Short mmCIF file of C-alpha atoms in Angstrom, two decimals:
data_model
loop_
_atom_site.label_atom_id
_atom_site.label_comp_id
_atom_site.label_asym_id
_atom_site.label_seq_id
_atom_site.Cartn_x
_atom_site.Cartn_y
_atom_site.Cartn_z
CA UNK R 626 18.31 8.16 -25.93
CA UNK R 627 18.16 7.31 -21.95
CA UNK R 628 15.24 5.21 -21.07
CA UNK R 629 12.83 6.77 -18.55
CA UNK R 630 11.35 4.84 -15.66
CA UNK R 631 8.77 6.67 -13.47
CA UNK R 632 7.74 5.26 -10.16
CA UNK R 633 4.96 6.67 -7.50
CA UNK R 634 7.44 6.99 -4.80
CA UNK R 635 9.40 9.75 -3.20
CA UNK R 636 13.01 10.27 -4.13
CA UNK R 637 14.20 9.32 -0.67
CA UNK R 638 12.72 5.69 -0.60
CA UNK R 639 13.98 4.47 -3.70
CA UNK R 640 17.68 5.34 -3.65
CA UNK R 641 18.88 1.81 -4.29
CA UNK R 642 16.57 1.54 -7.35
CA UNK R 643 18.02 4.74 -8.57
CA UNK R 644 21.43 3.62 -8.61
CA UNK R 645 20.74 0.07 -10.35
CA UNK R 646 18.85 2.23 -13.21
CA UNK R 647 21.76 4.56 -13.67
CA UNK R 648 24.03 1.80 -13.89
CA UNK R 649 22.15 0.32 -16.71
CA UNK R 650 21.59 3.42 -18.65
CA UNK R 651 18.02 4.35 -17.26
CA UNK R 652 16.99 7.78 -15.34
CA UNK R 653 14.67 6.99 -12.52
CA UNK R 654 11.50 9.65 -12.12
CA UNK R 655 10.39 9.44 -8.34
CA UNK R 656 7.19 11.24 -7.50
CA UNK R 657 4.39 10.34 -4.87
CA UNK R 658 1.24 12.34 -5.21
CA UNK R 659 0.28 11.34 -1.79
CA UNK R 660 0.97 13.32 1.45
CA UNK R 661 -0.60 12.07 5.01
CA UNK R 662 -1.91 13.96 7.94
CA UNK R 663 -3.07 12.48 11.21
CA UNK R 664 -6.66 12.58 12.27
CA UNK R 665 -7.91 12.71 15.97
CA UNK R 666 -9.50 9.67 16.79
CA UNK R 667 -10.66 7.61 19.95
CA UNK R 668 -11.24 3.90 20.31
CA UNK R 669 -14.42 3.17 22.06
CA UNK R 670 -15.45 -0.41 20.58
CA UNK R 671 -14.15 -3.53 22.27
CA UNK R 672 -11.98 -5.66 20.02
CA UNK R 673 -10.07 -8.79 19.99
CA UNK R 674 -7.56 -8.20 16.96
CA UNK R 675 -5.97 -5.26 15.49
CA UNK R 676 -5.46 -5.37 11.68
CA UNK R 677 -3.04 -3.17 10.15
CA UNK R 678 -3.14 -2.57 6.34
CA UNK R 679 0.39 -0.69 5.91
CA UNK R 680 3.53 0.52 7.90
CA UNK R 681 1.70 3.95 8.03
CA UNK R 682 -1.40 2.48 9.62
CA UNK R 683 0.66 1.12 12.16
CA UNK R 684 2.46 4.59 12.67
CA UNK R 685 -0.60 6.74 12.89
CA UNK R 686 -2.45 4.46 15.11
CA UNK R 687 0.62 4.05 17.75
CA UNK R 688 0.92 7.55 17.88
CA UNK R 689 -2.59 8.60 18.31
CA UNK R 690 -3.49 5.59 20.70
CA UNK R 691 -0.68 3.11 21.40
CA UNK R 692 -0.92 -0.63 20.73
CA UNK R 693 -2.37 -2.44 24.09
CA UNK R 694 -1.03 -5.59 25.25
CA UNK R 695 -3.19 -8.61 25.27
CA UNK R 696 -4.33 -7.89 21.92
CA UNK R 697 -3.75 -10.08 18.83
CA UNK R 698 -2.31 -8.47 15.57
CA UNK R 699 -2.35 -9.13 12.31
CA UNK R 700 -1.46 -7.17 9.05
CA UNK R 701 -1.07 -7.17 5.61
CA UNK R 702 2.32 -7.92 4.28
CA UNK R 703 5.94 -8.52 5.01
CA UNK R 704 6.98 -5.09 5.39
CA UNK R 705 4.12 -4.30 8.04
CA UNK R 706 4.97 -7.52 10.08
CA UNK R 707 8.86 -6.01 10.07
CA UNK R 708 7.87 -2.73 11.45
CA UNK R 709 5.74 -4.21 13.84
CA UNK R 710 8.30 -6.75 15.30
CA UNK R 711 10.83 -4.12 15.22
CA UNK R 712 8.67 -2.38 17.60
CA UNK R 713 8.65 -5.45 19.79
CA UNK R 714 5.22 -6.89 18.85
CA UNK R 715 4.17 -10.32 18.21
CA UNK R 716 2.46 -10.73 14.60
CA UNK R 717 -0.16 -13.57 14.95
CA UNK R 718 -1.40 -13.31 11.05
CA UNK R 719 0.14 -11.77 8.21
CA UNK R 720 -0.53 -12.01 4.77
CA UNK R 721 2.16 -13.83 2.39
CA UNK R 722 1.91 -11.78 -0.81
CA UNK R 723 0.57 -8.28 -0.06
CA UNK R 724 -0.41 -7.83 -3.67
CA UNK R 725 -2.94 -10.23 -3.70
CA UNK R 726 -5.01 -8.36 -1.29
CA UNK R 727 -8.47 -10.30 -2.12
CA UNK R 728 -6.91 -13.54 -0.94
CA UNK R 729 -5.29 -12.42 2.14
CA UNK R 730 -8.85 -10.84 3.19
CA UNK R 731 -10.22 -14.33 2.69
CA UNK R 732 -7.59 -16.04 4.87
CA UNK R 733 -7.84 -13.30 7.85
CA UNK R 734 -11.83 -13.83 7.68
CA UNK R 735 -11.32 -17.65 8.21
CA UNK R 736 -8.37 -17.10 10.88
CA UNK R 737 -10.45 -14.65 12.85
CA UNK R 738 -13.66 -16.88 13.31
CA UNK R 739 -15.84 -14.80 15.65
CA UNK R 740 -13.19 -12.44 17.11
CA UNK R 741 -13.96 -8.72 17.13
CA UNK R 742 -11.31 -6.72 14.69
CA UNK R 743 -10.32 -3.26 14.78
CA UNK R 744 -8.97 -1.70 11.42
CA UNK R 745 -7.20 1.47 11.74
CA UNK R 746 -7.38 2.84 8.17
CA UNK R 747 -6.82 5.71 5.73
CA UNK R 748 -9.59 8.16 5.28
CA UNK R 749 -9.82 6.80 1.57
CA UNK R 750 -9.28 3.33 2.24
CA UNK R 751 -10.91 0.80 -0.22
CA UNK R 752 -11.59 -1.41 2.60
CA UNK R 753 -10.81 -4.76 0.80
CA UNK R 754 -10.30 -6.96 3.97
CA UNK R 755 -12.81 -5.26 6.36
CA UNK R 756 -15.69 -5.58 3.67
CA UNK R 757 -15.64 -9.28 4.52
CA UNK R 758 -16.80 -8.76 8.28
CA UNK R 759 -20.16 -7.91 9.66
CA UNK R 760 -20.71 -4.43 11.16
CA UNK R 761 -21.01 -6.20 14.68
CA UNK R 762 -17.70 -7.97 14.27
CA UNK R 763 -15.73 -5.02 12.98
CA UNK R 764 -14.75 -1.37 13.85
CA UNK R 765 -13.34 0.91 10.98
CA UNK R 766 -11.35 3.47 12.33
CA UNK R 767 -10.11 6.64 10.29
CA UNK R 768 -6.39 7.45 11.70
CA UNK R 769 -4.93 9.32 9.13
CA UNK R 770 -6.25 11.17 6.00
CA UNK R 771 -4.29 10.88 2.70
CA UNK R 772 -4.22 14.03 0.53
CA UNK R 773 -3.75 13.39 -3.46
CA UNK R 774 -1.63 16.34 -4.76
CA UNK R 775 -1.50 15.95 -8.46
CA UNK R 776 2.02 16.97 -10.48
CA UNK R 777 2.78 17.02 -14.03
CA UNK R 778 5.64 14.22 -15.26
CA UNK R 779 7.50 14.26 -18.29
CA UNK R 780 6.82 11.38 -20.52
CA UNK R 781 8.63 8.30 -19.61
CA UNK R 782 8.90 4.66 -21.15
CA UNK R 783 7.92 2.43 -18.19
CA UNK R 784 5.22 3.52 -15.10
CA UNK R 785 5.48 1.84 -11.96
CA UNK R 786 2.43 2.65 -9.75
CA UNK R 787 2.41 1.65 -6.09
CA UNK R 788 -1.11 2.22 -4.93
CA UNK R 789 -4.76 3.17 -6.20
CA UNK R 790 -4.39 6.67 -4.90
CA UNK R 791 -1.12 7.19 -6.83
CA UNK R 792 -2.92 6.07 -10.02
CA UNK R 793 -5.38 8.76 -9.15
CA UNK R 794 -2.99 11.59 -8.47
CA UNK R 795 -0.92 10.56 -11.62
CA UNK R 796 -4.31 11.07 -14.13
CA UNK R 797 -5.31 13.90 -12.45
CA UNK R 798 -2.80 15.82 -14.64
CA UNK R 799 -0.83 12.96 -16.73
CA UNK R 800 -1.83 10.16 -19.38
CA UNK R 801 0.22 7.19 -20.14
CA UNK R 802 1.91 7.57 -23.38
CA UNK R 803 1.44 5.48 -26.27
CA UNK R 804 3.99 2.41 -26.11
CA UNK R 805 4.81 2.83 -22.45
CA UNK R 806 5.06 -0.24 -20.14
CA UNK R 807 2.91 -0.32 -17.06
CA UNK R 808 3.74 -2.17 -14.01
CA UNK R 809 1.55 -2.15 -10.79
CA UNK R 810 1.79 -3.50 -7.21
CA UNK R 811 -0.93 -5.49 -6.15
CA UNK R 812 -4.56 -6.45 -7.46
CA UNK R 813 -5.80 -2.95 -6.26
CA UNK R 814 -3.41 -0.91 -8.13
CA UNK R 815 -3.88 -3.06 -11.35
CA UNK R 816 -8.16 -2.89 -10.94
CA UNK R 817 -7.62 1.08 -10.58
CA UNK R 818 -5.55 1.36 -13.66
CA UNK R 819 -7.65 -1.11 -15.77
CA UNK R 820 -10.85 0.72 -14.58
CA UNK R 821 -9.35 3.99 -16.01
CA UNK R 822 -8.42 2.14 -19.44
CA UNK R 823 -4.79 1.64 -18.72
CA UNK R 824 -3.32 -1.78 -19.59
CA UNK R 825 -1.42 -3.35 -17.25
CA UNK R 826 1.63 -5.34 -18.70
CA UNK R 827 3.08 -6.89 -15.23
CA UNK R 828 1.57 -7.01 -11.38
CA UNK R 829 4.15 -7.44 -8.84
CA UNK R 830 2.83 -9.35 -5.80
CA UNK R 831 5.41 -7.99 -3.05
CA UNK R 832 6.50 -4.21 -2.64
CA UNK R 833 10.24 -4.99 -2.32
CA UNK R 834 12.21 -2.82 -4.60
CA UNK R 835 14.64 -5.51 -5.43
CA UNK R 836 11.83 -7.33 -7.11
CA UNK R 837 11.41 -4.37 -9.58
CA UNK R 838 14.56 -5.21 -11.16
CA UNK R 839 13.42 -8.45 -12.88
CA UNK R 840 10.70 -6.32 -14.36
CA UNK R 841 12.84 -3.69 -15.81
CA UNK R 842 15.84 -6.19 -17.41
#
């Protein structure tokens, strides 16, 4: 029987992983439970630093406001850093392992000192980084809405979850079958899974698709 691997990503995002699994006699089932919509917003507070938690937060903030010159730019991990640099921006701070968000939050708080920070976020952000800052030092600005759309998935042998929101979307109409292996991307996703009574076998610290292969061997 062909082993089935589920990942909470759209098919268009995981072509290379699908090919790799097919070559090794496995089938990839790819489905994100999330969609995203822009939110109208305005920037009223003064700030010194922009902190982006994901490439999506960059895209929606830039589209709705633009990234002003003269501001320091910080972000969670390498994927967001790569996008910002491809757009011509200099990233002054970035986390080394996006999966360890609590460590990044502490490092960023120390790096900031007394600087004022603007956090462009999703409507359902967990606010792990911004929670360490006082109300006087931070502005949390919702720049896009995350919509969870549940869908029934046939049972698989391995499940890879990329975010807490995708875990919630999955569990609305599905459950993990007995004996299945569960892999998470980052500690926030692991916390969501464990909070729902699901055992996490492996926790990835980076979101690169190539890294997944080592967990599927």
